[in-house]
Amino acid sequence: MAAKGLSLRPVIVVVGGGMAGIAAAQRLFEQGLTDVKVLEARDRTGGRIWTQSFGADTTIEFGANWIHGSIGNPIYELAKQHGILRDAVDPEDLEGPNVREYENEMFLLQGGRVVEAAVVSSFVRDYNKLIERCESIYKEGKPTQPGDSAGDFLFREFPKQLALSNDRDAVKRTKMMLFKHYLKLETCVTGCHDMREESLKYFGQYRELPGDHYNNPAGYNVILDVLLKTIPPKCIAYNKKVQCIRWKEGPDSAHNIDGRGGAVVECEDGEVFPADHVIVTVPLGFLKKHGRTLFQPPLPEEKLACLARMGFGVVNKIFLTFQQPFWDSGCEALHLVWDQDESDTNAPEEWYKKMYAFYIDDKAPNTLLGWISGKEAEYMETLSEEEISNTFVSLLRKFTGNEEIPQPVRTMITRWGGDVLTCGSYSFIPVGGRGDDINTAAEPLYRDNTEVPVVQFAGEATHSEFFSTVHGAYLSGQREANRLVNLYSSTNNTPTNSAL
């Protein structure tokens, strides 16, 4: 029998049509819970998955870029099952250890000087060992000082490690430059502004999956489309900005379902969606900004406090498209390595120093892709594309020594910090945060004195091991769908469809 008071035909509203929301809806339909409505505030699905094509040979990822790890990754398996993995990559590379190769990446110093490959290789080997030591603090339960950050640890330990090496002084200076360069890269990986914001105690809580980081040649949206094909189009409503979720509506509510009570989702355009269950999949940044007003009654103080502690940073991309490449064929990245005493951003006007490298993606062979994080990424959002283009062309000329580098034919950037629906890019565990905050954020709001969830939470920030990733978002959406599948599986009747 179903739990007391449960409908055999539950109405489920999913707020948000990103990966978590679409994964939840797909799973619900697959298991026969088909009275589902996905409310998406944009005119497209995907959320922070956002692929655009510019002509026949240029595909740009404004959002998610990689499948992070190929072994045990449900997104990789989904792509593999549907024949989406279609570029010429050696399967042994994809399914072997996750070891990045750097021989096709150039590490440039000002004036066109290039860091020797042997120095880069030696540094990367030592740096990765240091990152592993940093991660081991969480994995092995080692003690830390209150307020100690991953950045504190790295700044403390790398000079010690360098001092014990047999490198010449000039090589040590170069490795110190590379160290500060890599900390900029690390902020883009983690999503923070500065590694001194990242908790040392919980730095190793994120679990890296083995295997290569796979960049799908057809675009990330193709993977999302596989899931969308299983959901009837009428079950997704676009341009539906939710302004309030009333989650303690009684049987006498004007919007109750068959006298059952439950929840009511109100949209800015006045449309109202009653529901037995609401799965909220909006980004953590949106919840941090609107958590006190989005729900009536308000969220419990414990959940609000945990949302406030959690980290959600800004990472943006820069796309410079040229008429034809000025870089060597086969080059995969141009790293801009600043001298040690010039590396830091000392004023907003020096925001460009935070951008550490331009990558070349086979999906857009004439385009350089740069990454930038934190306050500098937010500052960049205030600038025009022309100013951004001029700034980076000047830098490229300075670091390559090639004064003939032309202006790009197109310059684009992302503006995730100013995006009112995301309020940032992805989550991390900051100093002062707790690893278990993620589970608290994911905990549903239940019907009074029952274990029946009325409001559930999904999204990358609610996965305790894979936060900040698409597979984390996917798994969280499935988790919340399975919560309802399990709740209703005790009934002897299969839920049937009724139109919303």
Short mmCIF file of C-alpha atoms in Angstrom, two decimals:
data_model
loop_
_atom_site.label_atom_id
_atom_site.label_comp_id
_atom_site.label_asym_id
_atom_site.label_seq_id
_atom_site.Cartn_x
_atom_site.Cartn_y
_atom_site.Cartn_z
CA MET A 1 0.00 0.00 0.00
CA ALA A 2 1.09 3.57 -0.59
CA ALA A 3 1.89 5.74 2.40
CA LYS A 4 -1.18 7.24 4.05
CA GLY A 5 -2.59 10.26 2.22
CA LEU A 6 -0.63 9.71 -0.99
CA SER A 7 -2.26 9.97 -4.37
CA LEU A 8 -1.86 7.16 -6.85
CA ARG A 9 -1.34 9.89 -9.48
CA PRO A 10 1.02 12.41 -7.87
CA VAL A 11 1.53 15.76 -9.54
CA ILE A 12 5.21 16.73 -9.60
CA VAL A 13 6.60 20.15 -10.52
CA VAL A 14 10.31 20.47 -11.33
CA VAL A 15 11.67 24.01 -10.99
CA GLY A 16 14.54 24.45 -13.44
CA GLY A 17 15.35 22.78 -16.76
CA GLY A 18 19.10 22.35 -16.36
CA MET A 19 20.75 18.94 -16.17
CA ALA A 20 19.44 18.19 -12.66
CA GLY A 21 15.86 19.07 -13.55
CA ILE A 22 15.86 17.20 -16.86
CA ALA A 23 17.49 14.14 -15.24
CA ALA A 24 14.81 14.13 -12.55
CA ALA A 25 12.00 14.41 -15.09
CA GLN A 26 13.51 11.71 -17.30
CA ARG A 27 13.75 9.30 -14.39
CA LEU A 28 10.20 10.01 -13.23
CA PHE A 29 8.78 9.33 -16.69
CA GLU A 30 10.89 6.19 -17.00
CA GLN A 31 9.39 4.85 -13.77
CA GLY A 32 5.79 5.69 -14.60
CA LEU A 33 5.36 8.90 -12.62
CA THR A 34 4.22 10.97 -15.58
CA ASP A 35 2.26 13.91 -14.16
CA VAL A 36 5.37 16.07 -14.37
CA LYS A 37 5.79 19.70 -15.32
CA VAL A 38 9.24 21.28 -15.74
CA LEU A 39 9.20 25.07 -15.26
CA GLU A 40 12.16 26.70 -17.01
CA ALA A 41 12.76 30.44 -16.61
CA ARG A 42 14.74 30.75 -19.86
CA ASP A 43 13.66 30.17 -23.43
CA ARG A 44 15.89 27.08 -23.57
CA THR A 45 16.75 24.06 -21.45
CA GLY A 46 20.24 23.30 -20.19
CA GLY A 47 20.87 26.05 -17.65
CA ARG A 48 24.64 26.09 -17.27
CA ILE A 49 24.92 23.76 -20.28
CA TRP A 50 24.81 26.18 -23.19
CA THR A 51 26.19 25.24 -26.62
CA GLN A 52 26.08 27.57 -29.63
CA SER A 53 27.22 27.00 -33.21
CA PHE A 54 28.71 29.70 -35.42
CA GLY A 55 28.96 28.33 -38.93
CA ALA A 56 29.86 24.80 -39.90
CA ASP A 57 33.19 24.56 -38.06
CA THR A 58 32.72 26.53 -34.84
CA THR A 59 30.93 25.19 -31.77
CA ILE A 60 31.23 27.23 -28.58
CA GLU A 61 30.49 26.04 -25.04
CA PHE A 62 29.36 29.02 -22.99
CA GLY A 63 28.75 26.69 -20.08
CA ALA A 64 29.89 23.17 -19.20
CA ASN A 65 32.95 22.10 -21.18
CA TRP A 66 34.06 18.58 -20.24
CA ILE A 67 32.86 15.21 -19.09
CA HIS A 68 35.06 15.00 -16.00
CA GLY A 69 36.42 11.46 -16.02
CA SER A 70 35.31 8.54 -18.17
CA ILE A 71 35.30 5.67 -15.66
CA GLY A 72 32.17 5.51 -13.53
CA ASN A 73 30.80 8.72 -15.02
CA PRO A 74 27.09 8.41 -15.93
CA ILE A 75 27.34 11.26 -18.46
CA TYR A 76 30.17 9.51 -20.28
CA GLU A 77 28.23 6.25 -20.23
CA LEU A 78 25.11 8.00 -21.54
CA ALA A 79 27.10 9.51 -24.41
CA LYS A 80 28.77 6.18 -25.13
CA GLN A 81 25.48 4.26 -25.19
CA HIS A 82 23.98 6.69 -27.70
CA GLY A 83 26.98 6.84 -30.02
CA ILE A 84 27.85 10.44 -29.22
CA LEU A 85 31.55 9.77 -28.57
CA ARG A 86 32.53 10.29 -32.17
CA ASP A 87 35.97 11.90 -32.30
CA ALA A 88 39.18 10.01 -32.95
CA VAL A 89 40.36 9.48 -29.39
CA ASP A 90 42.16 6.32 -28.37
CA PRO A 91 39.82 4.41 -26.00
CA GLU A 92 42.84 3.56 -23.86
CA ASP A 93 43.42 7.28 -23.31
CA LEU A 94 39.81 7.87 -22.33
CA GLU A 95 39.61 4.96 -19.94
CA GLY A 96 43.09 5.10 -18.46
CA PRO A 97 44.38 7.22 -15.57
CA ASN A 98 43.47 10.90 -15.63
CA VAL A 99 46.92 12.29 -16.49
CA ARG A 100 47.12 15.51 -18.46
CA GLU A 101 49.74 15.86 -21.19
CA TYR A 102 51.48 19.21 -21.66
CA GLU A 103 53.83 18.68 -24.60
CA ASN A 104 51.49 20.58 -26.94
CA GLU A 105 50.96 23.52 -24.58
CA MET A 106 53.25 26.54 -24.67
CA PHE A 107 54.14 28.34 -21.42
CA LEU A 108 55.02 31.86 -22.49
CA LEU A 109 56.94 34.56 -20.65
CA GLN A 110 56.88 38.22 -21.63
CA GLY A 111 58.94 39.05 -24.70
CA GLY A 112 58.22 35.79 -26.48
CA ARG A 113 60.34 33.62 -24.20
CA VAL A 114 59.15 30.06 -23.67
CA VAL A 115 59.54 28.02 -20.47
CA GLU A 116 61.51 24.86 -21.20
CA ALA A 117 59.33 21.77 -21.47
CA ALA A 118 61.51 19.91 -18.95
CA VAL A 119 60.99 22.65 -16.37
CA VAL A 120 57.22 22.60 -16.92
CA SER A 121 57.12 18.81 -16.67
CA SER A 122 59.15 18.80 -13.46
CA PHE A 123 57.02 21.54 -11.92
CA VAL A 124 53.72 19.88 -12.85
CA ARG A 125 54.88 16.60 -11.33
CA ASP A 126 55.80 18.32 -8.05
CA TYR A 127 52.67 20.47 -8.04
CA ASN A 128 50.38 17.47 -8.52
CA LYS A 129 52.06 15.71 -5.59
CA LEU A 130 51.40 18.78 -3.46
CA ILE A 131 47.73 18.83 -4.50
CA GLU A 132 47.51 15.15 -3.54
CA ARG A 133 48.94 16.00 -0.10
CA CYS A 134 46.36 18.75 0.21
CA GLU A 135 43.55 16.34 -0.68
CA SER A 136 44.87 13.69 1.73
CA ILE A 137 44.08 15.93 4.70
CA TYR A 138 40.38 15.27 4.16
CA LYS A 139 40.75 11.70 2.94
CA GLU A 140 42.89 10.65 5.91
CA GLY A 141 41.14 12.83 8.49
CA LYS A 142 44.26 14.80 9.36
CA PRO A 143 43.81 17.72 11.78
CA THR A 144 43.76 21.31 10.53
CA GLN A 145 43.78 24.71 12.19
CA PRO A 146 40.49 26.67 12.27
CA GLY A 147 40.34 28.94 9.24
CA ASP A 148 43.18 27.13 7.44
CA SER A 149 42.69 27.21 3.69
CA ALA A 150 43.96 25.14 0.79
CA GLY A 151 45.76 28.27 -0.39
CA ASP A 152 47.50 28.68 2.98
CA PHE A 153 48.70 25.08 2.76
CA LEU A 154 49.97 25.44 -0.81
CA PHE A 155 51.74 28.74 -0.14
CA ARG A 156 53.30 27.24 2.98
CA GLU A 157 54.44 23.94 1.51
CA PHE A 158 55.50 24.71 -2.06
CA PRO A 159 58.43 27.03 -1.10
CA LYS A 160 59.61 24.38 1.37
CA GLN A 161 59.45 21.74 -1.36
CA LEU A 162 61.26 24.03 -3.79
CA ALA A 163 64.01 24.88 -1.30
CA LEU A 164 64.85 21.19 -0.90
CA SER A 165 65.22 20.64 -4.62
CA ASN A 166 68.53 20.58 -6.49
CA ASP A 167 67.28 23.07 -9.09
CA ARG A 168 69.38 26.05 -10.08
CA ASP A 169 68.20 29.41 -8.71
CA ALA A 170 66.92 30.49 -12.12
CA VAL A 171 64.82 27.31 -12.40
CA LYS A 172 63.48 27.83 -8.88
CA ARG A 173 62.38 31.33 -9.81
CA THR A 174 60.64 29.99 -12.91
CA LYS A 175 58.90 27.27 -10.89
CA MET A 176 57.68 29.89 -8.42
CA MET A 177 56.20 31.80 -11.35
CA LEU A 178 54.55 28.60 -12.55
CA PHE A 179 53.22 27.96 -9.04
CA LYS A 180 51.43 31.32 -8.91
CA HIS A 181 50.22 30.69 -12.47
CA TYR A 182 48.76 27.34 -11.47
CA LEU A 183 46.94 28.82 -8.50
CA LYS A 184 44.98 30.92 -11.00
CA LEU A 185 44.15 27.75 -12.92
CA GLU A 186 43.13 26.10 -9.64
CA THR A 187 40.61 28.84 -8.88
CA CYS A 188 38.92 28.17 -12.22
CA VAL A 189 38.83 24.45 -11.41
CA THR A 190 37.35 24.96 -7.95
CA GLY A 191 35.22 28.04 -8.63
CA CYS A 192 36.64 30.33 -5.94
CA HIS A 193 38.23 33.79 -6.24
CA ASP A 194 41.41 32.89 -4.36
CA MET A 195 42.62 29.52 -3.07
CA ARG A 196 42.74 31.07 0.38
CA GLU A 197 38.94 30.96 0.25
CA GLU A 198 38.93 27.18 -0.29
CA SER A 199 38.63 25.02 2.84
CA LEU A 200 41.73 22.94 3.54
CA LYS A 201 39.80 20.54 5.77
CA TYR A 202 37.34 19.63 2.99
CA PHE A 203 39.51 20.19 -0.09
CA GLY A 204 39.67 16.45 -0.76
CA GLN A 205 35.92 15.88 -0.41
CA TYR A 206 35.41 16.33 -4.15
CA ARG A 207 36.05 12.96 -5.81
CA GLU A 208 37.93 12.96 -9.10
CA LEU A 209 36.79 10.20 -11.43
CA PRO A 210 39.53 8.31 -13.32
CA GLY A 211 39.90 8.53 -17.06
CA ASP A 212 40.34 11.46 -19.39
CA HIS A 213 38.36 14.71 -19.37
CA TYR A 214 36.33 14.29 -22.54
CA ASN A 215 35.31 17.25 -24.69
CA ASN A 216 32.42 16.09 -26.84
CA PRO A 217 32.97 17.24 -30.44
CA ALA A 218 29.26 17.59 -31.15
CA GLY A 219 28.65 19.87 -28.16
CA TYR A 220 27.42 19.23 -24.63
CA ASN A 221 23.82 19.99 -25.62
CA VAL A 222 23.72 16.79 -27.67
CA ILE A 223 24.02 14.79 -24.44
CA LEU A 224 21.20 16.80 -22.88
CA ASP A 225 19.09 16.14 -25.99
CA VAL A 226 19.30 12.39 -25.32
CA LEU A 227 17.38 12.94 -22.08
CA LEU A 228 15.00 15.52 -23.56
CA LYS A 229 13.81 13.02 -26.18
CA THR A 230 12.28 10.93 -23.38
CA ILE A 231 10.20 13.82 -22.02
CA PRO A 232 7.02 14.92 -23.86
CA PRO A 233 7.53 18.51 -25.07
CA LYS A 234 4.24 19.62 -23.48
CA CYS A 235 5.69 18.78 -20.07
CA ILE A 236 8.27 21.58 -20.29
CA ALA A 237 7.09 25.17 -19.91
CA TYR A 238 9.53 27.93 -20.95
CA ASN A 239 9.86 31.52 -19.75
CA LYS A 240 8.32 30.51 -16.42
CA LYS A 241 10.10 32.45 -13.70
CA VAL A 242 9.04 31.12 -10.32
CA GLN A 243 8.49 33.81 -7.68
CA CYS A 244 7.12 31.77 -4.77
CA ILE A 245 6.79 28.16 -3.65
CA ARG A 246 4.08 27.77 -1.01
CA TRP A 247 4.80 24.42 0.51
CA LYS A 248 2.34 24.07 3.39
CA GLU A 249 -0.96 24.47 1.57
CA GLY A 250 -3.77 22.70 3.39
CA PRO A 251 -6.77 20.84 1.93
CA ASP A 252 -8.79 24.08 2.00
CA SER A 253 -6.32 25.90 -0.25
CA ALA A 254 -7.77 27.51 -3.35
CA HIS A 255 -5.25 25.57 -5.42
CA ASN A 256 -5.33 22.15 -3.77
CA ILE A 257 -5.33 18.94 -5.79
CA ASP A 258 -8.41 16.83 -5.09
CA GLY A 259 -8.51 18.23 -1.55
CA ARG A 260 -5.05 16.84 -0.71
CA GLY A 261 -3.16 20.07 -0.05
CA GLY A 262 0.55 20.04 -0.78
CA ALA A 263 2.45 22.82 -2.57
CA VAL A 264 1.68 25.63 -4.96
CA VAL A 265 4.26 27.09 -7.35
CA GLU A 266 3.53 30.68 -8.37
CA CYS A 267 5.15 32.20 -11.45
CA GLU A 268 5.87 35.86 -12.16
CA ASP A 269 3.36 35.84 -15.02
CA GLY A 270 0.58 34.89 -12.60
CA GLU A 271 0.25 31.24 -13.59
CA VAL A 272 -0.05 28.84 -10.67
CA PHE A 273 0.97 25.18 -10.56
CA PRO A 274 -0.36 23.03 -7.67
CA ALA A 275 1.74 19.98 -6.85
CA ASP A 276 2.10 17.06 -4.49
CA HIS A 277 5.87 17.39 -4.78
CA VAL A 278 8.21 20.14 -6.00
CA ILE A 279 11.80 19.39 -7.01
CA VAL A 280 13.83 22.61 -6.89
CA THR A 281 16.92 22.49 -9.10
CA VAL A 282 17.89 26.18 -9.31
CA PRO A 283 21.62 27.01 -8.87
CA LEU A 284 23.02 27.55 -5.39
CA GLY A 285 23.79 31.17 -6.31
CA PHE A 286 20.09 31.82 -6.88
CA LEU A 287 19.16 30.12 -3.61
CA LYS A 288 21.76 32.12 -1.70
CA LYS A 289 20.25 35.34 -3.04
CA HIS A 290 16.55 34.46 -2.93
CA GLY A 291 16.30 31.65 -0.37
CA ARG A 292 14.54 33.82 2.22
CA THR A 293 11.81 34.99 -0.14
CA LEU A 294 11.34 32.14 -2.62
CA PHE A 295 9.60 29.85 -0.10
CA GLN A 296 6.52 30.40 2.04
CA PRO A 297 6.78 29.62 4.84
CA PRO A 298 10.51 30.47 4.77
CA LEU A 299 13.13 27.75 4.74
CA PRO A 300 14.21 26.47 8.17
CA GLU A 301 16.98 28.56 9.70
CA GLU A 302 19.35 25.58 9.66
CA LYS A 303 19.03 25.31 5.89
CA LEU A 304 19.37 29.06 5.37
CA ALA A 305 22.50 29.13 7.52
CA CYS A 306 24.03 26.27 5.56
CA LEU A 307 23.24 27.97 2.22
CA ALA A 308 24.95 31.11 3.51
CA ARG A 309 28.09 29.14 4.44
CA MET A 310 28.37 27.35 1.11
CA GLY A 311 30.61 28.78 -1.61
CA PHE A 312 29.44 29.72 -5.08
CA GLY A 313 31.93 31.49 -7.31
CA VAL A 314 32.13 33.18 -10.68
CA VAL A 315 34.14 31.66 -13.53
CA ASN A 316 33.87 33.22 -16.98
CA LYS A 317 35.19 32.43 -20.44
CA ILE A 318 36.69 34.61 -23.15
CA PHE A 319 36.38 33.64 -26.82
CA LEU A 320 38.62 35.33 -29.38
CA THR A 321 37.90 34.15 -32.92
CA PHE A 322 40.44 35.00 -35.64
CA GLN A 323 40.23 34.88 -39.41
CA GLN A 324 42.92 32.23 -39.27
CA PRO A 325 45.17 30.88 -36.48
CA PHE A 326 48.39 32.75 -35.73
CA TRP A 327 49.55 29.91 -33.46
CA ASP A 328 51.36 26.76 -34.57
CA SER A 329 49.39 23.82 -35.86
CA GLY A 330 48.99 21.25 -33.11
CA CYS A 331 49.31 23.82 -30.33
CA GLU A 332 46.68 23.15 -27.65
CA ALA A 333 47.22 26.08 -25.27
CA LEU A 334 49.05 29.37 -24.81
CA HIS A 335 49.81 29.96 -21.12
CA LEU A 336 50.62 33.54 -20.11
CA VAL A 337 53.06 33.20 -17.20
CA TRP A 338 53.72 36.49 -15.42
CA ASP A 339 56.93 37.34 -13.60
CA GLN A 340 56.56 36.58 -9.91
CA ASP A 341 56.44 40.22 -8.80
CA GLU A 342 53.88 41.12 -11.52
CA SER A 343 51.57 38.13 -11.20
CA ASP A 344 49.09 39.48 -8.64
CA THR A 345 46.12 41.64 -9.52
CA ASN A 346 46.69 44.77 -7.43
CA ALA A 347 43.80 46.85 -8.75
CA PRO A 348 40.57 46.26 -10.69
CA GLU A 349 42.25 47.68 -13.78
CA GLU A 350 44.70 44.76 -13.70
CA TRP A 351 41.90 42.22 -13.93
CA TYR A 352 43.43 40.64 -17.07
CA LYS A 353 46.33 39.16 -15.05
CA LYS A 354 43.93 36.60 -13.58
CA MET A 355 43.36 35.06 -17.03
CA TYR A 356 46.03 32.37 -17.06
CA ALA A 357 45.81 30.65 -20.46
CA PHE A 358 44.12 30.45 -23.84
CA TYR A 359 43.12 26.97 -25.03
CA ILE A 360 42.50 25.80 -28.58
CA ASP A 361 39.48 23.54 -29.00
CA ASP A 362 39.03 21.35 -32.09
CA LYS A 363 35.35 22.34 -32.06
CA ALA A 364 36.40 25.95 -32.78
CA PRO A 365 39.82 25.73 -34.47
CA ASN A 366 40.16 29.50 -35.09
CA THR A 367 39.14 30.46 -31.56
CA LEU A 368 41.16 31.00 -28.40
CA LEU A 369 39.31 30.12 -25.20
CA GLY A 370 40.43 31.84 -22.00
CA TRP A 371 39.30 31.27 -18.41
CA ILE A 372 39.09 33.80 -15.57
CA SER A 373 37.67 33.54 -12.05
CA GLY A 374 36.52 35.54 -9.05
CA LYS A 375 36.35 39.29 -8.68
CA GLU A 376 38.34 39.80 -11.86
CA ALA A 377 35.78 37.73 -13.77
CA GLU A 378 33.02 39.89 -12.34
CA TYR A 379 34.89 43.07 -13.25
CA MET A 380 35.35 41.83 -16.81
CA GLU A 381 31.56 41.58 -17.13
CA THR A 382 31.35 45.38 -16.86
CA LEU A 383 33.62 45.92 -19.89
CA SER A 384 32.78 46.05 -23.57
CA GLU A 385 33.86 43.29 -25.94
CA GLU A 386 36.01 45.84 -27.77
CA GLU A 387 37.96 46.74 -24.62
CA ILE A 388 38.37 43.06 -23.74
CA SER A 389 39.56 42.25 -27.26
CA ASN A 390 42.10 45.09 -27.28
CA THR A 391 43.41 44.07 -23.86
CA PHE A 392 44.04 40.45 -24.76
CA VAL A 393 45.48 41.12 -28.22
CA SER A 394 47.98 43.45 -26.53
CA LEU A 395 48.84 40.72 -24.01
CA LEU A 396 49.20 38.07 -26.70
CA ARG A 397 51.58 40.31 -28.63
CA LYS A 398 53.58 40.92 -25.46
CA PHE A 399 53.86 37.25 -24.51
CA THR A 400 54.39 35.79 -27.98
CA GLY A 401 56.68 38.57 -29.17
CA ASN A 402 54.56 38.73 -32.33
CA GLU A 403 53.46 42.32 -32.93
CA GLU A 404 51.59 41.25 -36.08
CA ILE A 405 48.80 39.39 -34.26
CA PRO A 406 45.58 40.82 -35.77
CA GLN A 407 42.39 41.82 -34.04
CA PRO A 408 39.89 38.99 -33.71
CA VAL A 409 36.91 38.95 -36.05
CA ARG A 410 34.64 38.13 -33.10
CA THR A 411 35.01 38.51 -29.33
CA MET A 412 32.56 37.01 -26.86
CA ILE A 413 32.56 36.47 -23.12
CA THR A 414 30.27 34.79 -20.62
CA ARG A 415 28.66 36.80 -17.83
CA TRP A 416 27.59 34.19 -15.30
CA GLY A 417 28.06 36.51 -12.33
CA GLY A 418 25.48 38.96 -13.63
CA ASP A 419 23.11 36.25 -14.84
CA VAL A 420 20.06 36.74 -12.60
CA LEU A 421 19.10 33.07 -12.89
CA THR A 422 22.47 31.63 -11.80
CA CYS A 423 24.20 34.44 -9.84
CA GLY A 424 27.53 32.68 -10.47
CA SER A 425 29.02 29.56 -11.97
CA TYR A 426 29.47 26.60 -9.61
CA SER A 427 29.95 25.61 -5.99
CA PHE A 428 32.88 24.93 -3.67
CA ILE A 429 33.44 24.37 0.06
CA PRO A 430 34.85 27.58 1.55
CA VAL A 431 36.78 28.27 4.73
CA GLY A 432 34.17 28.25 7.48
CA GLY A 433 31.96 25.86 5.55
CA ARG A 434 31.28 22.26 6.43
CA GLY A 435 31.40 19.25 4.21
CA ASP A 436 28.00 18.17 5.50
CA ASP A 437 26.42 21.49 4.47
CA ILE A 438 25.89 19.87 1.07
CA ASN A 439 23.70 17.16 2.61
CA THR A 440 21.79 19.72 4.66
CA ALA A 441 21.12 21.74 1.51
CA ALA A 442 19.84 18.58 -0.19
CA GLU A 443 17.50 17.58 2.65
CA PRO A 444 13.81 17.81 1.59
CA LEU A 445 11.08 19.75 3.34
CA TYR A 446 8.54 17.21 4.57
CA ARG A 447 4.82 17.21 5.11
CA ASP A 448 4.08 17.78 8.81
CA ASN A 449 4.80 14.73 10.97
CA THR A 450 5.47 12.49 7.98
CA GLU A 451 8.36 11.32 5.81
CA VAL A 452 6.60 12.53 2.68
CA PRO A 453 8.72 15.16 0.89
CA VAL A 454 6.88 18.25 -0.32
CA VAL A 455 9.90 20.23 -1.55
CA GLN A 456 13.09 18.49 -2.70
CA PHE A 457 16.42 19.95 -3.77
CA ALA A 458 18.76 18.90 -6.59
CA GLY A 459 21.61 20.43 -8.56
CA GLU A 460 25.39 20.14 -8.62
CA ALA A 461 25.74 21.92 -5.27
CA THR A 462 23.68 19.19 -3.57
CA HIS A 463 26.02 16.31 -4.47
CA SER A 464 28.54 15.73 -1.70
CA GLU A 465 31.27 14.22 -3.92
CA PHE A 466 30.68 15.58 -7.42
CA PHE A 467 29.67 19.18 -6.72
CA SER A 468 30.51 21.65 -9.52
CA THR A 469 30.05 19.02 -12.27
CA VAL A 470 27.40 18.00 -14.77
CA HIS A 471 27.48 14.40 -13.56
CA GLY A 472 26.90 15.68 -10.02
CA ALA A 473 23.83 17.58 -11.25
CA TYR A 474 22.60 14.52 -13.17
CA LEU A 475 23.00 12.18 -10.21
CA SER A 476 21.28 14.63 -7.85
CA GLY A 477 18.29 14.87 -10.17
CA GLN A 478 18.05 11.09 -10.34
CA ARG A 479 18.42 10.89 -6.55
CA GLU A 480 15.38 13.09 -5.97
CA ALA A 481 13.34 11.31 -8.63
CA ASN A 482 14.22 7.97 -7.02
CA ARG A 483 13.10 9.34 -3.66
CA LEU A 484 9.60 9.67 -5.12
CA VAL A 485 9.80 6.43 -7.08
CA ASN A 486 10.61 4.58 -3.85
CA LEU A 487 7.87 6.43 -1.98
CA TYR A 488 5.22 5.33 -4.46
CA SER A 489 6.60 1.89 -5.25
CA SER A 490 4.89 0.43 -2.17
CA THR A 491 1.49 0.88 -3.78
CA ASN A 492 -0.07 -2.04 -5.64
CA ASN A 493 -1.17 0.24 -8.46
CA THR A 494 1.00 1.74 -11.14
CA PRO A 495 0.59 5.52 -11.32
CA THR A 496 -1.23 6.62 -14.43
CA ASN A 497 -1.03 9.80 -16.44
CA SER A 498 -3.32 12.76 -15.84
CA ALA A 499 -2.77 16.02 -17.66
CA LEU A 500 -1.60 19.02 -15.68
#
